[in-house]
Coordinates of C-alpha atoms in Angstrom, one line a residue:
Chain A
M1 CA 48.8 25.9 -29.4
N2 CA 47.9 26.9 -32.9
L3 CA 46.0 29.9 -34.9
A4 CA 42.6 29.2 -33.2
Q5 CA 43.5 28.2 -30.2
V6 CA 45.0 31.7 -29.1
I7 CA 42.2 33.7 -30.7
F8 CA 40.2 32.5 -29.0
Y9 CA 41.8 33.0 -26.1
I10 CA 42.4 36.6 -26.7
L11 CA 39.0 36.9 -27.0
T12 CA 38.0 35.7 -23.5
A13 CA 40.8 37.6 -22.8
I14 CA 39.0 40.8 -24.0
T15 CA 35.5 39.5 -23.1
I16 CA 36.9 39.4 -19.5
G17 CA 38.6 42.1 -18.8
S18 CA 35.4 44.2 -20.4
A19 CA 33.1 42.8 -18.4
A20 CA 35.5 43.8 -15.7
F21 CA 36.0 47.7 -16.7
V22 CA 31.6 47.2 -17.0
V23 CA 30.8 46.7 -14.2
L24 CA 33.8 48.3 -12.1
S25 CA 33.2 51.9 -13.7
Q26 CA 32.5 54.2 -12.6
H27 CA 31.7 56.0 -15.5
L28 CA 28.6 55.0 -16.9
V29 CA 28.3 55.9 -20.1
R30 CA 31.8 54.3 -21.2
S31 CA 30.8 51.1 -19.1
V32 CA 27.8 51.2 -22.1
F33 CA 30.0 51.3 -24.9
M34 CA 31.9 48.1 -23.0
L35 CA 29.7 45.9 -22.6
F36 CA 29.4 46.7 -26.5
V37 CA 32.9 45.1 -26.3
T38 CA 32.1 42.9 -23.8
L39 CA 28.7 41.9 -26.0
F40 CA 30.9 41.3 -28.8
A41 CA 33.9 39.6 -27.9
V42 CA 31.1 36.8 -26.6
A43 CA 29.3 36.8 -30.6
G44 CA 33.1 35.7 -31.2
L45 CA 33.1 33.0 -28.8
Y46 CA 29.5 31.8 -29.8
V47 CA 31.8 31.4 -33.8
F48 CA 34.1 28.8 -32.1
A49 CA 31.2 27.3 -30.7
L50 CA 30.1 27.1 -34.2
A51 CA 27.0 28.7 -32.7
D52 CA 27.8 31.5 -35.8
F53 CA 23.7 32.2 -35.9
V54 CA 23.8 32.7 -32.4
A55 CA 26.8 34.9 -32.6
L56 CA 24.9 37.3 -35.0
T57 CA 21.3 36.6 -33.5
Q58 CA 23.5 38.4 -30.8
I59 CA 24.9 41.4 -33.2
V60 CA 21.3 41.7 -34.4
I61 CA 20.0 41.8 -30.2
Y62 CA 22.0 42.8 -28.2
V63 CA 24.2 45.4 -30.0
G64 CA 21.5 46.5 -32.0
G65 CA 18.5 46.4 -30.1
V66 CA 19.3 46.9 -26.6
L67 CA 22.6 48.2 -26.3
V68 CA 21.2 50.9 -28.1
L69 CA 17.3 50.6 -25.9
L70 CA 20.3 51.4 -23.1
L71 CA 21.4 53.9 -24.4
F72 CA 18.1 55.5 -25.4
A73 CA 16.7 55.5 -21.7
F74 CA 20.7 55.9 -20.5
L75 CA 19.8 59.6 -22.2
L76 CA 16.7 60.5 -21.8
S77 CA 16.5 60.3 -17.5
S78 CA 16.7 63.2 -15.7
K79 CA 20.3 64.5 -14.2
E80 CA 18.7 64.3 -10.5
S81 CA 18.4 60.5 -10.6
L82 CA 21.7 59.9 -12.3
E83 CA 23.7 62.6 -9.2
G84 CA 21.2 60.1 -6.5
M85 CA 23.0 56.9 -8.0
E86 CA 26.7 58.0 -7.4
K87 CA 26.0 58.7 -4.2
I88 CA 25.8 55.6 -3.1
P89 CA 27.5 53.8 -0.8
S90 CA 31.0 52.4 -3.1
G91 CA 32.0 49.5 -0.1
L92 CA 32.7 45.9 -1.5
L93 CA 30.1 45.4 1.2
S94 CA 27.3 47.9 1.9
A95 CA 24.1 46.8 2.5
H96 CA 23.7 48.3 -1.8
R97 CA 26.7 44.8 -2.2
L98 CA 25.8 42.3 -0.4
P99 CA 22.7 41.2 -2.5
G100 CA 24.2 41.4 -5.9
A101 CA 27.4 40.7 -4.1
L102 CA 26.1 37.3 -2.1
I103 CA 24.8 36.6 -5.8
S104 CA 27.4 36.5 -8.0
V105 CA 30.3 34.2 -5.2
L106 CA 27.5 31.3 -5.1
F107 CA 27.2 31.4 -9.1
L108 CA 30.4 31.2 -9.0
A109 CA 30.7 28.3 -6.3
V110 CA 27.9 26.8 -9.1
L111 CA 30.0 27.1 -11.6
G112 CA 33.1 26.1 -10.5
F113 CA 31.8 23.0 -8.0
I114 CA 30.5 22.1 -11.7
F115 CA 33.4 22.3 -13.5
F116 CA 35.4 20.8 -11.3
Q117 CA 32.2 17.9 -11.1
I118 CA 32.1 16.5 -14.8
D119 CA 35.0 15.2 -16.7
F120 CA 33.7 16.9 -19.4
E121 CA 36.5 14.7 -22.0
N122 CA 34.2 11.1 -21.1
L123 CA 30.3 12.2 -20.7
N124 CA 28.0 9.9 -21.7
W125 CA 25.8 11.6 -24.0
I126 CA 28.5 13.0 -26.2
K127 CA 30.1 9.7 -26.1
A128 CA 26.8 8.6 -27.7
S129 CA 26.8 11.2 -29.9
V130 CA 30.5 10.8 -31.8
A131 CA 29.7 7.5 -31.7
N132 CA 26.7 7.5 -33.6
G133 CA 28.4 10.5 -35.9
N134 CA 25.9 12.6 -34.9
V135 CA 28.0 16.2 -35.0
I136 CA 28.8 19.7 -36.1
S137 CA 31.8 20.2 -38.3
V138 CA 32.8 23.4 -39.2
S139 CA 32.0 23.9 -43.5
D140 CA 28.8 23.1 -42.5
N141 CA 25.0 24.8 -43.0
T142 CA 23.6 25.2 -39.6
I143 CA 21.3 27.3 -40.5
R144 CA 18.8 24.6 -43.0
N145 CA 19.3 22.0 -39.6
I146 CA 17.7 25.2 -36.6
G147 CA 15.2 26.1 -40.0
I148 CA 13.4 22.5 -40.0
N149 CA 13.9 22.4 -36.0
L150 CA 12.2 25.0 -35.6
M151 CA 9.3 24.6 -38.2
S152 CA 9.2 21.2 -37.1
K153 CA 10.0 20.4 -32.8
Y154 CA 9.8 23.5 -31.5
L155 CA 7.0 24.8 -33.6
L156 CA 5.0 25.3 -30.0
P157 CA 7.8 27.0 -27.8
L158 CA 8.5 29.5 -31.0
E159 CA 4.4 30.7 -31.4
I160 CA 4.4 30.3 -28.1
V161 CA 6.9 33.1 -27.6
S162 CA 5.6 35.3 -30.9
I163 CA 1.8 35.0 -29.1
L164 CA 4.4 37.0 -26.0
L165 CA 5.8 39.2 -28.4
M166 CA 2.4 40.2 -30.6
M167 CA 0.5 41.3 -26.7
V168 CA 3.9 43.0 -26.3
L169 CA 3.6 44.8 -29.2
I170 CA 0.3 45.6 -28.4
G171 CA 1.2 47.3 -24.6
A172 CA 3.7 49.0 -25.9
A173 CA 0.9 51.0 -28.9
H174 CA -1.4 51.1 -26.1
I175 CA 0.5 52.7 -23.2
A176 CA 2.2 55.7 -26.5
R177 CA -0.4 56.2 -28.5
K178 CA -2.6 59.6 -27.1
E179 CA -5.0 59.4 -25.0
P180 CA -8.4 60.4 -27.3
K181 CA -10.3 64.1 -25.6
A182 CA -13.6 62.9 -23.4
S183 CA -15.3 65.3 -25.7
Chain B
M1 CA 52.3 31.5 -44.7
N2 CA 50.8 33.0 -48.1
F3 CA 47.5 31.8 -47.5
Y4 CA 47.8 35.2 -44.9
L5 CA 49.0 36.7 -47.4
I6 CA 45.7 36.7 -49.4
Y7 CA 43.7 37.5 -47.1
F8 CA 46.1 40.8 -46.0
L9 CA 45.4 41.4 -49.8
V10 CA 41.5 41.9 -49.9
A11 CA 41.1 43.5 -47.3
I12 CA 43.5 46.5 -48.3
S13 CA 42.8 45.7 -52.3
I14 CA 38.9 46.4 -49.7
F15 CA 39.8 49.1 -48.1
G16 CA 41.4 50.6 -51.2
F17 CA 38.3 50.2 -53.2
I18 CA 36.4 52.0 -51.1
A19 CA 38.3 55.0 -51.0
V20 CA 38.6 55.6 -54.2
F21 CA 34.8 55.0 -55.1
S22 CA 34.2 57.5 -52.1
L23 CA 36.7 59.9 -54.2
V24 CA 35.0 59.7 -57.1
S25 CA 31.5 59.2 -56.0
V26 CA 32.1 62.7 -54.0
Y27 CA 33.3 64.6 -57.5
A28 CA 30.1 62.6 -59.0
E29 CA 27.9 63.7 -57.0
R30 CA 29.0 67.6 -57.2
K31 CA 28.6 67.3 -60.8
I32 CA 25.5 66.1 -60.3
S33 CA 23.9 67.8 -58.8
A34 CA 26.1 71.1 -60.4
F35 CA 24.2 69.7 -63.1
I36 CA 20.6 69.2 -61.5
Q37 CA 21.0 72.6 -60.2
D38 CA 22.1 74.3 -63.8
R39 CA 25.4 75.0 -62.0
L40 CA 28.9 73.9 -63.0
G41 CA 30.0 72.6 -60.4
P42 CA 33.9 72.1 -59.4
M43 CA 36.1 73.7 -62.9
E44 CA 39.4 74.8 -61.1
T45 CA 41.5 72.1 -60.5
G46 CA 42.0 69.8 -62.9
K47 CA 40.6 69.8 -66.8
F48 CA 36.9 69.8 -65.4
G49 CA 38.2 69.5 -61.5
W50 CA 38.9 66.2 -61.6
L51 CA 41.6 66.6 -59.0
Q52 CA 39.0 68.2 -57.0
T53 CA 38.2 65.9 -55.0
A54 CA 42.6 64.9 -55.0
A55 CA 42.8 68.3 -53.3
D56 CA 39.6 68.7 -51.0
I57 CA 41.4 64.5 -49.3
L58 CA 44.9 66.3 -49.1
K59 CA 43.8 69.7 -47.1
L60 CA 41.3 67.2 -44.5
I61 CA 44.4 65.2 -43.3
Q62 CA 46.5 68.3 -43.2
K63 CA 44.3 69.4 -40.7
E64 CA 44.9 69.3 -37.3
Y65 CA 42.1 67.0 -35.0
I66 CA 41.0 69.2 -32.3
V67 CA 38.6 67.6 -29.8
P68 CA 36.7 69.9 -27.8
A69 CA 37.5 70.6 -24.2
L70 CA 34.0 69.0 -22.6
A71 CA 34.3 66.4 -24.9
D72 CA 34.6 62.4 -23.5
K73 CA 37.9 61.9 -25.3
V74 CA 38.3 58.4 -25.6
L75 CA 34.8 58.4 -26.9
F76 CA 35.3 60.6 -29.8
T77 CA 38.4 58.8 -30.6
L78 CA 37.5 56.3 -31.7
A79 CA 34.0 57.0 -33.0
P80 CA 34.8 56.8 -36.7
V81 CA 36.7 54.2 -36.5
I82 CA 33.5 52.6 -35.9
I83 CA 31.0 53.3 -37.8
F84 CA 33.9 53.1 -40.9
V85 CA 34.8 49.4 -39.0
A86 CA 31.4 48.8 -39.2
V87 CA 30.1 49.1 -42.3
Y88 CA 33.9 48.6 -43.9
L89 CA 33.0 44.3 -42.0
G90 CA 30.4 44.6 -44.5
F91 CA 32.3 44.2 -47.5
V92 CA 33.1 41.5 -46.7
A93 CA 30.8 38.7 -47.4
L94 CA 29.3 40.5 -50.9
P95 CA 29.8 38.4 -54.1
W96 CA 32.1 39.9 -57.0
A97 CA 31.6 37.7 -59.7
P98 CA 31.8 33.8 -59.7
G99 CA 33.6 33.0 -57.5
L100 CA 34.9 36.2 -56.1
V101 CA 34.3 36.2 -52.5
P102 CA 36.6 37.1 -49.8
A103 CA 34.8 35.6 -47.1
H104 CA 32.1 32.3 -48.1
M105 CA 30.1 32.5 -45.8
N106 CA 26.1 30.6 -45.2
L107 CA 24.8 32.8 -43.9
G108 CA 26.3 36.1 -45.3
V109 CA 22.9 38.1 -45.3
F110 CA 22.5 37.6 -41.9
Y111 CA 26.1 39.0 -41.4
V112 CA 25.6 42.2 -43.3
F113 CA 22.4 42.8 -42.0
A114 CA 23.8 42.5 -38.8
I115 CA 26.7 44.4 -39.2
I116 CA 25.8 47.6 -40.2
S117 CA 24.1 47.5 -37.2
I118 CA 26.9 48.1 -35.7
E119 CA 27.4 52.0 -37.7
A120 CA 24.0 52.7 -34.8
L121 CA 25.5 52.7 -31.8
G122 CA 29.3 54.0 -33.8
I123 CA 27.4 57.4 -34.3
L124 CA 25.8 57.0 -30.3
M125 CA 29.2 57.5 -29.3
A126 CA 30.2 60.3 -31.3
G127 CA 27.5 61.9 -31.0
W128 CA 27.4 61.5 -26.8
G129 CA 31.8 61.9 -27.2
S130 CA 31.5 64.9 -28.9
N131 CA 29.2 67.0 -26.1
N132 CA 27.3 69.3 -28.1
K133 CA 23.6 69.3 -28.2
Y134 CA 23.6 70.0 -32.3
S135 CA 25.2 66.4 -32.3
L136 CA 23.6 65.5 -29.8
L137 CA 20.2 65.9 -31.2
G138 CA 21.7 64.4 -35.1
A139 CA 23.0 61.4 -33.8
V140 CA 19.5 60.6 -32.0
R141 CA 17.1 61.0 -35.0
S142 CA 20.1 59.2 -36.8
V143 CA 19.4 56.7 -35.1
A144 CA 15.6 56.3 -34.3
Q145 CA 16.0 57.1 -38.1
M146 CA 18.1 54.0 -38.5
V147 CA 15.9 51.6 -36.0
S148 CA 12.7 52.0 -37.7
Y149 CA 14.1 51.5 -41.7
E150 CA 15.7 48.9 -40.0
I151 CA 12.6 46.7 -39.9
P152 CA 10.9 47.4 -43.5
I153 CA 14.5 46.7 -44.9
G154 CA 14.3 43.3 -43.1
F155 CA 10.8 42.4 -44.5
A156 CA 12.3 43.4 -48.2
I157 CA 15.4 41.3 -47.8
I158 CA 13.5 38.1 -46.4
S159 CA 10.9 38.0 -48.7
A160 CA 13.9 37.5 -51.1
V161 CA 16.0 35.9 -49.7
M162 CA 12.7 33.2 -49.2
I163 CA 12.2 33.2 -52.5
S164 CA 15.8 32.6 -53.1
Q165 CA 16.0 30.2 -50.0
S166 CA 19.4 30.2 -49.2
L167 CA 20.8 33.0 -47.3
D168 CA 24.0 32.5 -48.8
L169 CA 24.9 35.6 -51.0
Q170 CA 26.8 33.6 -53.4
V171 CA 23.9 30.9 -54.2
I172 CA 21.4 33.6 -54.3
N173 CA 24.0 35.1 -56.9
Y174 CA 24.2 31.9 -58.8
N175 CA 20.0 31.2 -59.1
Q176 CA 20.1 33.6 -61.4
G177 CA 21.0 33.8 -63.9
V178 CA 22.7 30.7 -65.9
L179 CA 24.7 29.1 -63.8
A180 CA 22.0 29.0 -61.5
T181 CA 21.8 24.9 -59.7
E182 CA 18.0 25.0 -59.0
Q183 CA 14.7 25.4 -61.7
I184 CA 14.4 28.8 -62.2
R185 CA 11.6 30.4 -63.6
F186 CA 10.4 33.7 -65.0
F187 CA 7.1 35.0 -63.2
G188 CA 7.3 31.4 -61.8
V189 CA 6.0 29.5 -65.4
Y190 CA 8.3 29.9 -68.5
N191 CA 11.5 27.5 -67.2
V192 CA 14.4 30.2 -68.3
N193 CA 17.7 28.2 -66.5
K194 CA 18.9 28.2 -69.8
I195 CA 18.0 31.9 -71.5
G196 CA 19.6 33.6 -68.4
G197 CA 19.5 37.3 -68.5
F198 CA 17.6 40.0 -67.2
L199 CA 14.8 37.4 -67.3
A200 CA 16.0 34.9 -64.1
W201 CA 16.5 37.9 -61.9
N202 CA 15.0 37.9 -58.9
V203 CA 12.7 40.9 -59.7
F204 CA 11.4 39.0 -62.0
Q205 CA 10.8 35.5 -60.8
A206 CA 8.6 36.6 -58.8
P207 CA 7.1 40.8 -60.1
H208 CA 6.7 41.3 -55.9
L209 CA 9.7 41.3 -55.7
L210 CA 9.8 44.9 -57.5
V211 CA 8.3 45.9 -55.1
A212 CA 10.0 45.5 -52.3
Y213 CA 13.3 45.7 -54.2
V214 CA 11.5 50.1 -53.6
I215 CA 10.9 49.5 -49.8
Y216 CA 14.3 48.5 -49.7
F217 CA 15.6 51.3 -52.2
I218 CA 14.1 53.9 -50.0
A219 CA 14.6 52.2 -46.6
S220 CA 18.8 52.1 -47.8
L221 CA 18.2 56.3 -48.4
A222 CA 17.4 56.3 -44.8
E223 CA 20.2 53.7 -43.5
C224 CA 22.8 55.2 -45.3
N225 CA 20.7 59.4 -43.8
R226 CA 21.1 60.9 -47.4
A227 CA 18.2 63.3 -48.4
P228 CA 15.6 63.2 -48.4
F229 CA 16.1 61.4 -44.8
D230 CA 18.9 63.1 -44.1
L231 CA 17.6 64.6 -40.8
P232 CA 20.5 63.6 -39.4
E233 CA 22.5 66.3 -40.5
A234 CA 19.5 69.3 -41.6
E235 CA 21.8 71.9 -41.6
S236 CA 19.0 75.3 -41.0
E237 CA 18.8 73.1 -37.3
L238 CA 21.2 71.0 -36.5
I239 CA 24.7 72.7 -38.6
G240 CA 26.7 69.1 -39.4
G241 CA 24.3 66.7 -37.0
F242 CA 26.2 63.9 -34.7
H243 CA 29.2 64.9 -36.9
T244 CA 29.6 69.0 -36.2
E245 CA 32.6 68.5 -34.2
Y246 CA 35.0 66.6 -36.1
T247 CA 37.9 67.6 -38.2
G248 CA 41.0 66.8 -40.6
L249 CA 40.7 62.7 -41.4
R250 CA 38.2 61.6 -38.3
F251 CA 35.6 63.8 -39.9
A252 CA 37.5 62.5 -44.0
F253 CA 36.6 58.7 -41.6
I254 CA 33.0 60.1 -41.0
F255 CA 32.9 60.0 -44.6
L256 CA 34.2 58.4 -46.0
A257 CA 32.1 55.6 -43.5
E258 CA 29.0 57.6 -45.5
Y259 CA 29.9 56.8 -49.1
A260 CA 31.2 53.0 -48.8
M261 CA 26.8 52.4 -46.9
M262 CA 26.4 53.7 -50.1
F263 CA 28.1 51.3 -52.7
L264 CA 27.5 48.8 -49.3
V265 CA 23.4 48.8 -50.0
A266 CA 23.1 49.5 -53.3
M267 CA 25.7 46.2 -53.7
L268 CA 23.4 44.3 -51.1
G269 CA 19.9 45.1 -53.1
V270 CA 21.4 44.1 -56.6
T271 CA 22.7 41.4 -54.9
L272 CA 19.2 39.4 -53.9
F273 CA 16.7 41.4 -56.4
L274 CA 18.7 42.8 -59.8
G275 CA 20.7 39.3 -60.0
G276 CA 24.0 40.1 -58.3
W277 CA 27.1 40.1 -61.3
N278 CA 25.2 38.1 -63.2
T279 CA 24.6 39.5 -67.1
P280 CA 21.3 41.6 -68.0
L281 CA 21.5 40.0 -71.2
P282 CA 19.7 36.5 -71.9
N283 CA 19.8 34.1 -74.8
I284 CA 18.8 34.2 -77.7
G285 CA 18.3 31.3 -80.2
S286 CA 21.2 30.5 -81.4
L287 CA 23.1 34.3 -80.2
H288 CA 24.3 33.2 -76.5
L289 CA 24.3 36.6 -75.0
A290 CA 24.1 34.9 -71.6
D291 CA 27.1 32.5 -72.0
D292 CA 29.7 34.5 -73.1
T293 CA 28.8 37.7 -70.7
T294 CA 29.3 35.7 -68.0
G295 CA 32.6 35.3 -66.0
V296 CA 35.2 36.4 -62.9
F297 CA 35.3 39.7 -64.9
W298 CA 31.4 40.1 -67.1
G299 CA 31.2 39.7 -63.2
I300 CA 32.6 41.9 -61.5
F301 CA 31.8 44.4 -65.1
W302 CA 27.4 43.9 -64.3
L303 CA 27.7 44.0 -60.4
M304 CA 30.0 47.8 -61.0
S305 CA 27.6 48.8 -63.0
K306 CA 24.2 47.6 -61.9
C307 CA 25.2 49.1 -58.3
L308 CA 27.0 52.7 -59.9
L309 CA 23.8 53.2 -61.3
V310 CA 22.0 52.3 -58.4
V311 CA 24.0 55.5 -56.4
A312 CA 23.4 57.7 -59.6
A313 CA 20.7 57.0 -58.8
Q314 CA 21.0 58.2 -55.2
M315 CA 22.7 60.7 -56.0
W316 CA 19.7 62.0 -58.3
I317 CA 17.6 61.6 -55.9
R318 CA 19.7 64.2 -52.6
W319 CA 19.8 66.8 -54.8
T320 CA 15.6 66.3 -56.0
L321 CA 13.8 65.6 -53.7
P322 CA 12.6 68.5 -50.4
R323 CA 13.5 66.7 -47.1
L324 CA 11.3 65.1 -44.8
R325 CA 9.6 65.9 -41.5
V326 CA 10.1 63.9 -38.1
D327 CA 6.1 63.1 -38.6
Q328 CA 6.4 62.3 -41.9
L329 CA 10.0 60.3 -41.7
M330 CA 7.9 58.4 -38.7
T331 CA 4.0 57.5 -41.0
L332 CA 6.3 56.7 -44.3
C333 CA 7.9 53.6 -41.9
W334 CA 5.6 52.4 -40.3
K335 CA 2.6 53.1 -42.0
V336 CA 3.8 52.5 -45.6
L337 CA 7.2 50.8 -45.8
T338 CA 6.5 48.9 -43.3
P339 CA 3.4 47.3 -44.0
I340 CA 4.0 46.8 -47.4
A341 CA 6.5 44.7 -47.0
F342 CA 5.4 42.7 -44.6
A343 CA 2.3 41.7 -47.5
C344 CA 6.4 41.2 -50.2
L345 CA 6.7 38.3 -47.2
V346 CA 3.2 37.1 -47.4
I347 CA 3.1 36.9 -50.5
S348 CA 6.8 35.9 -50.8
G349 CA 5.9 32.3 -48.8
L350 CA 2.5 32.0 -51.3
W351 CA 5.0 32.2 -53.5
R352 CA 6.7 29.5 -52.8
L353 CA 4.2 27.2 -52.3
L354 CA 1.9 27.6 -55.1
I355 CA 3.4 28.8 -58.1
V356 CA 7.1 27.9 -57.8
G357 CA 6.0 24.5 -55.3

């Protein structure tokens, strides 16, 4: 094993371990902070997939945005509602947990099925890409590729997403603003 | 093996630089504040008090670690480390001189922007872990402020990146001086590839970036939680803000992170707008001032002097302006800085399309 592989396995171990902690811990705030470790390690795994832009976007959006939002939501929620959560019976197959357990087991089954069905080394499209020289090397400038594709091939989806975000922003501003006094 | 040894050496030297810079700048801050307030400042320890900060750090190292009884011990202990490491990692991508950069990456600007946002999480961790209402209020204020000011800072950065057409900090540096590989024009008109000097800096290549730099500078003060945006540690209301409960070396790390952050934002701003390690002296006729003052040592010298000037301006503003109120802070961010930053972004796009072509 070379150093890159060692780091890869360390990152996977951190991802899985911290994700397990997030799910299993009874301490809600520590779970949220542990989610930060999970997201960070996943960003590291993206770097291994030569998707450094996705890795950094993950840190900006999830760590800098979503996680802070989660924490704020946690800090602003009342103590009673949090205590109510602790009263939920904690058996693995209780009514509250059964749907979640079912979904995760089924998803694991789908993943396992795919993993054992497909021979990743000999997929046709991967072989074709390698034969055509359509591969990215470690030192390539991926951001140029992303930029050109976003502005040409994927312009319509990008615009649709931006309109959706615009609607969300306007909606949030509308909800948050003070109602003018009816005089 | 030498390969890895260099990595370690680079990491240690960045840490050493941060430590020395903090020591010197705390002393400078005291002397500047004393000058502005017509006092003498520290005078007892060493000649002109220049040993004062060294004595302070010795005192901090000796102090006992106190963890409040009801604090969340794990979060409380980890928070200063995360705050410091977030800022420390930011230095990895910043170039010091032609060919001298700790880690060369295509996405340098984006990386620095991403890694700084982790600091907010560390601050929330400190505020929550302390289990103290002042700490928590300070942390919430600090994070609200940092998240809000990330928007104008982001747009100011993007408008500079649009002009230089690269996210690689070293390429941005190269294209602001005599070593440029692309066509660079003063005010988008005169070709200054051969002349260099301050005429080739981004703020003079496209004059609206001067406005963008002012926005960046104001927003970076808020990102560092420094006056006039130091609401998170407003002494009269919150004691010490999120670091109220910290003592000894842990406090020292939070302090170190604050000063490192000052230098980091100064360095990023200088790199993006003020020519980075490029010399301010232009070539005039047969006088090749720009060619003669470009090089590794000159690069470090110019970068350091520009950054220290910016840091001095940060200190000057801290001791001159009064603190803003929370509503004024948010008004300034959302109603003044963000629209102007948007305008800069649009002008950058038009500039690139119509003038530079």
